Structure formats: structure tokens, C-alpha cells
PDB file of C-alpha atoms in Angstrom:
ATOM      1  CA  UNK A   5     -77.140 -33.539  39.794  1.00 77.00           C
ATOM      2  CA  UNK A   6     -74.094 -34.457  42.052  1.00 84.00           C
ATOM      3  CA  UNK A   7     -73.871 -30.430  43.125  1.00 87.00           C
ATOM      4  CA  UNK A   8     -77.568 -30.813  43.891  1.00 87.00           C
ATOM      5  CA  UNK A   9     -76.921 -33.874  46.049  1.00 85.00           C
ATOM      6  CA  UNK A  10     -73.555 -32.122  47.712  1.00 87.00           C
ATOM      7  CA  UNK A  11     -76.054 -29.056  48.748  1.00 89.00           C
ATOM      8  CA  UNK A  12     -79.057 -30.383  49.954  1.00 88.00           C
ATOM      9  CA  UNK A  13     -77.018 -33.380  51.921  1.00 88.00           C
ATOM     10  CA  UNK A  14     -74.327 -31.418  53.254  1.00 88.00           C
ATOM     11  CA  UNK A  15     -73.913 -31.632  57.418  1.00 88.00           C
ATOM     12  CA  UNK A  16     -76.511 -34.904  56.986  1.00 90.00           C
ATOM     13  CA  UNK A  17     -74.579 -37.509  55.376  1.00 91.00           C
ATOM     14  CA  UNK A  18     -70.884 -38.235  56.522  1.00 91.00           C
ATOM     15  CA  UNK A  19     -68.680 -36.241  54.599  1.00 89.00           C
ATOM     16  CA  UNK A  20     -66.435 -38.865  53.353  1.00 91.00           C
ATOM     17  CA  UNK A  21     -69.913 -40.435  50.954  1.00 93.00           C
ATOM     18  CA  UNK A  22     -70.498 -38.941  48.100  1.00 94.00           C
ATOM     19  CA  UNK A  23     -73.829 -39.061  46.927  1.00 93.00           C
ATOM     20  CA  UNK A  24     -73.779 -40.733  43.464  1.00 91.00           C
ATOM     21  CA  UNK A  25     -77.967 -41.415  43.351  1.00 90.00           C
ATOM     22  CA  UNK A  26     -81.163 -40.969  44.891  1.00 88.00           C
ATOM     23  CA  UNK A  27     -84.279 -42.301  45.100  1.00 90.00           C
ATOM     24  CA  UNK A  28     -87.870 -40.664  44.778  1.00 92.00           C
ATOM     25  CA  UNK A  29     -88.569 -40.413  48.447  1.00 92.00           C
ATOM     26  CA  UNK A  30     -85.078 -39.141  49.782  1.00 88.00           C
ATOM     27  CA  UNK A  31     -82.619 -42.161  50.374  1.00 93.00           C
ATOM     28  CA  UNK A  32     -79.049 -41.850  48.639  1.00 93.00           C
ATOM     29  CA  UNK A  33     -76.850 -44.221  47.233  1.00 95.00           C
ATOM     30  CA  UNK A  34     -73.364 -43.069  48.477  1.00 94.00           C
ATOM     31  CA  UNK A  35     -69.985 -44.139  47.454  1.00 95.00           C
ATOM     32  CA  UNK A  36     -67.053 -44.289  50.490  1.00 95.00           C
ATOM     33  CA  UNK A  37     -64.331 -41.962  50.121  1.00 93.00           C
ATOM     34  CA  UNK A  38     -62.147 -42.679  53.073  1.00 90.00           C
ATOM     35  CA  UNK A  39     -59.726 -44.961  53.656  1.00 88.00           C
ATOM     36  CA  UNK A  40     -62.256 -47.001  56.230  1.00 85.00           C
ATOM     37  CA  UNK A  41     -64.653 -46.811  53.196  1.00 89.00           C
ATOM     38  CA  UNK A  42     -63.197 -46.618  50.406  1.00 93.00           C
ATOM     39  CA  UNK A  43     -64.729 -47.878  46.880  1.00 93.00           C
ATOM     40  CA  UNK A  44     -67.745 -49.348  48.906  1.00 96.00           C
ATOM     41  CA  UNK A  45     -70.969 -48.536  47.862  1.00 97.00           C
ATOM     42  CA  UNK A  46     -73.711 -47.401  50.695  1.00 96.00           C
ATOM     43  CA  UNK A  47     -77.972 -46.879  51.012  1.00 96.00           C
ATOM     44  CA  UNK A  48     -78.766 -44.021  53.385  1.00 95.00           C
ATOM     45  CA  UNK A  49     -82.201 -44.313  54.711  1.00 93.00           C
ATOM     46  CA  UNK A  50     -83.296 -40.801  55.228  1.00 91.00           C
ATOM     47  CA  UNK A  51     -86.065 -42.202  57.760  1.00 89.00           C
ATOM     48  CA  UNK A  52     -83.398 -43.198  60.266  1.00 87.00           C
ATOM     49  CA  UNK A  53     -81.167 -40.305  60.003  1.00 84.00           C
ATOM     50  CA  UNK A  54     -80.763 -39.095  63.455  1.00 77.00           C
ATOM     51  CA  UNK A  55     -81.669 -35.239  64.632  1.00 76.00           C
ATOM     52  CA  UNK A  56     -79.812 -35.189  67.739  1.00 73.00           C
ATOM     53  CA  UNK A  57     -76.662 -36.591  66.675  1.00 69.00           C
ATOM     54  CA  UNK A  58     -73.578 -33.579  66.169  1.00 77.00           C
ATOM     55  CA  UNK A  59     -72.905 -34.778  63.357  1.00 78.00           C
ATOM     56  CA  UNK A  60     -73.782 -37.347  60.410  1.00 84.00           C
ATOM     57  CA  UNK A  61     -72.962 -40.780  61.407  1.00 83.00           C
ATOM     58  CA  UNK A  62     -73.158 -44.110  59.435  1.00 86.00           C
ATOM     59  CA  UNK A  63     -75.974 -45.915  61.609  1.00 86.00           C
ATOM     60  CA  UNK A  64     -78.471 -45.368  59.087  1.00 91.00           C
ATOM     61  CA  UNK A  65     -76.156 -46.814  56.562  1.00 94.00           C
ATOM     62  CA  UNK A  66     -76.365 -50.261  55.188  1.00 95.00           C
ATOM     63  CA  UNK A  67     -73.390 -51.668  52.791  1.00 96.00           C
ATOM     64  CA  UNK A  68     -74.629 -52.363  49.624  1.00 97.00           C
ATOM     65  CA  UNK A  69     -71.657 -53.513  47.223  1.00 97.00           C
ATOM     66  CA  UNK A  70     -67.535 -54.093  49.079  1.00 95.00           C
ATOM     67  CA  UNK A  71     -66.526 -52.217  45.877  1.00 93.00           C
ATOM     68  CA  UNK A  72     -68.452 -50.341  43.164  1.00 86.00           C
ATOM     69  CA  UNK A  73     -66.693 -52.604  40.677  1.00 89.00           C
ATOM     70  CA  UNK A  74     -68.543 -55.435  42.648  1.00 89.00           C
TER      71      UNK A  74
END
């Protein structure tokens, strides 16, 4: 569920991606919320999520879709 998602990936994925799906092993399909982002649709690879950053960043992010219309 989206609450689910909100929960467990709080403080891990930037705050302005929502996390619309996942997959089996942990990844999450996130839509941008921000006006940098906005619309765009995102894969966060849980396997290159970074411990010792302060907080999330989008270096483990790759762009899948400009738009989720696209």
C-alpha cells in the first residue's frame, strides 16, 4: 500500500518521490514531486542506497519516464 511504502521508506528515499510501486526484492518506482522533478517517473535501486549519506539523495536514482503520461 502507498502508507506501507511512506513508512518503511521514510528518511531513505528523497522526500519529494513518492513511492507509487515496488518490486519483490526492495527497489521502488517513485514519482517526482518537486518542481526539479516533477511528473517524472524514477527506479530506486535499494542496493546502491548509501548508509553514510545525512540524508536520501538521488544517486541511486535512474530516470525512467520525463513524465508519467510518457
Amino acid at each position: 500500500s502507498l502508507r506501507w511504502h511512506l513508512v518503511i521508506y521514510a528518511g531513505r528515499i528523497p522526500g519529494s518521490l513518492l513511492p507509487i510501486a515496488g518490486d519483490p526484492v526492495g527497489n521502488v518506482i517513485g514519482l517526482g514531486l518537486d518542481d526539479d522533478h516533477r511528473d517524472s517517473v524514477w527506479f530506486w535501486n535499494h542496493e546502491n542506497e548509501s548508509e553514510e549519506a545525512e540524508a536520501p539523495w538521488w544517486n541511486n536514482l535512474l530516470l525512467l519516464a520525463p513524465s508519467f503520461e510518457s
